[in-house]
Short mmCIF file of C-alpha atoms in Angstrom, two decimals:
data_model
loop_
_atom_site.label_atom_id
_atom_site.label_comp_id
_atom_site.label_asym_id
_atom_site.label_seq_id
_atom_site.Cartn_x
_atom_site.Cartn_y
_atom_site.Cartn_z
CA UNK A 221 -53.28 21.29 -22.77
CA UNK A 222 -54.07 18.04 -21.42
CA UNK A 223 -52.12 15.47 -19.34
CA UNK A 224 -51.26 13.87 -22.01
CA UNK A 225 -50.04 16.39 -24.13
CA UNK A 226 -48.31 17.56 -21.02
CA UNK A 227 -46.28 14.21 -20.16
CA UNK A 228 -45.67 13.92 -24.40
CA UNK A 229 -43.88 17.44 -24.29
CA UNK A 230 -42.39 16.50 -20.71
CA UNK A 231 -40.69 13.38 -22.70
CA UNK A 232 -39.22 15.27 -25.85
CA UNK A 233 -38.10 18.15 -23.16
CA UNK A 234 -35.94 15.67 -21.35
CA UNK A 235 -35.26 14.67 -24.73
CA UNK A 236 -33.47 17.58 -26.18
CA UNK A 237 -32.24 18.14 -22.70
CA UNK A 238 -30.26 15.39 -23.12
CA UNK A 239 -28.94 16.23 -26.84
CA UNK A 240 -27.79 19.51 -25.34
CA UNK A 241 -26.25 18.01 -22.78
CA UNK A 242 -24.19 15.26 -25.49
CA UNK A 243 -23.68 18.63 -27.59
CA UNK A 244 -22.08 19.95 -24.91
CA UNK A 245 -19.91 17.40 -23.81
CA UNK A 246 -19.08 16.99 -27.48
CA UNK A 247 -17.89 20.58 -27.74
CA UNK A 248 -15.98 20.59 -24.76
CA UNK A 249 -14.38 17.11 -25.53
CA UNK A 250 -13.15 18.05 -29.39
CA UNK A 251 -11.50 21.67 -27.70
CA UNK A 252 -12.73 23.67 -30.84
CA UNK A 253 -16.20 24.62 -29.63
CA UNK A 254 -16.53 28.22 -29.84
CA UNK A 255 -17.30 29.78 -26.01
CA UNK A 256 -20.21 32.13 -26.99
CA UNK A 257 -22.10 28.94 -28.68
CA UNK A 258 -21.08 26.57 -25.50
CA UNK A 259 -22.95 29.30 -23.50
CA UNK A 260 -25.65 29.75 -25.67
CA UNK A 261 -26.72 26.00 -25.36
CA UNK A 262 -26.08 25.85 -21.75
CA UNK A 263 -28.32 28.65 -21.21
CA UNK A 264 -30.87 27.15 -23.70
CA UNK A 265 -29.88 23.44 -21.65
CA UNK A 266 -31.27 25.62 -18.41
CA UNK A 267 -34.42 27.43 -19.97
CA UNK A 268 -35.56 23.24 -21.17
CA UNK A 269 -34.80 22.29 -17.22
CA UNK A 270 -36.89 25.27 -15.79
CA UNK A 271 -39.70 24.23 -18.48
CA UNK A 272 -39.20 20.40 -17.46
CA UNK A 273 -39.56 21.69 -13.44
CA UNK A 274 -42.62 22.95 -14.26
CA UNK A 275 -44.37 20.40 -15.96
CA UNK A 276 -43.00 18.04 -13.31
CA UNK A 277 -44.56 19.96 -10.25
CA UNK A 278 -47.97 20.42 -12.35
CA UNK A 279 -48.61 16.80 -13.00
CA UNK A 280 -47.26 15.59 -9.55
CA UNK A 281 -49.01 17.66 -6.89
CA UNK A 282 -47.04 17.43 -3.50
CA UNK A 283 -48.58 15.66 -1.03
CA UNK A 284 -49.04 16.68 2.79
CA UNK A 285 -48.15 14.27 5.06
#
């Protein structure tokens, strides 16, 4: 995969990260969301963060000062 392919699927990670997040919200807001599917997209909402960490720390090394 190349850098640029790697920042594209960084982009529509944080993307859907942030649709899950609304979803969420949304769910929580209206009081009728169903528990088990609340937890199912927060875990899904943390599997897209661990995949976004990684991307991030691959195309910005750290730097030793």
């Amino acid at each position: 995969m190349t850098e640029e392919e790697m920042r594209k699927r960084l982009e529509m990670l944080k993307i859907e990260h942030r649709d899950l997040d609304a979803a969420i919200d949304a769910l929580l807001a209206s009081g009728s969301g169903d528990q088990m599917q609340i937890a199912r997209l927060k875990k899904r909402k943390l599997k897209l963060k661990d995949q976004i960490t990684q991307i991030e720390d691959y195309l910005i090394p750290d730097i030793i000062a």
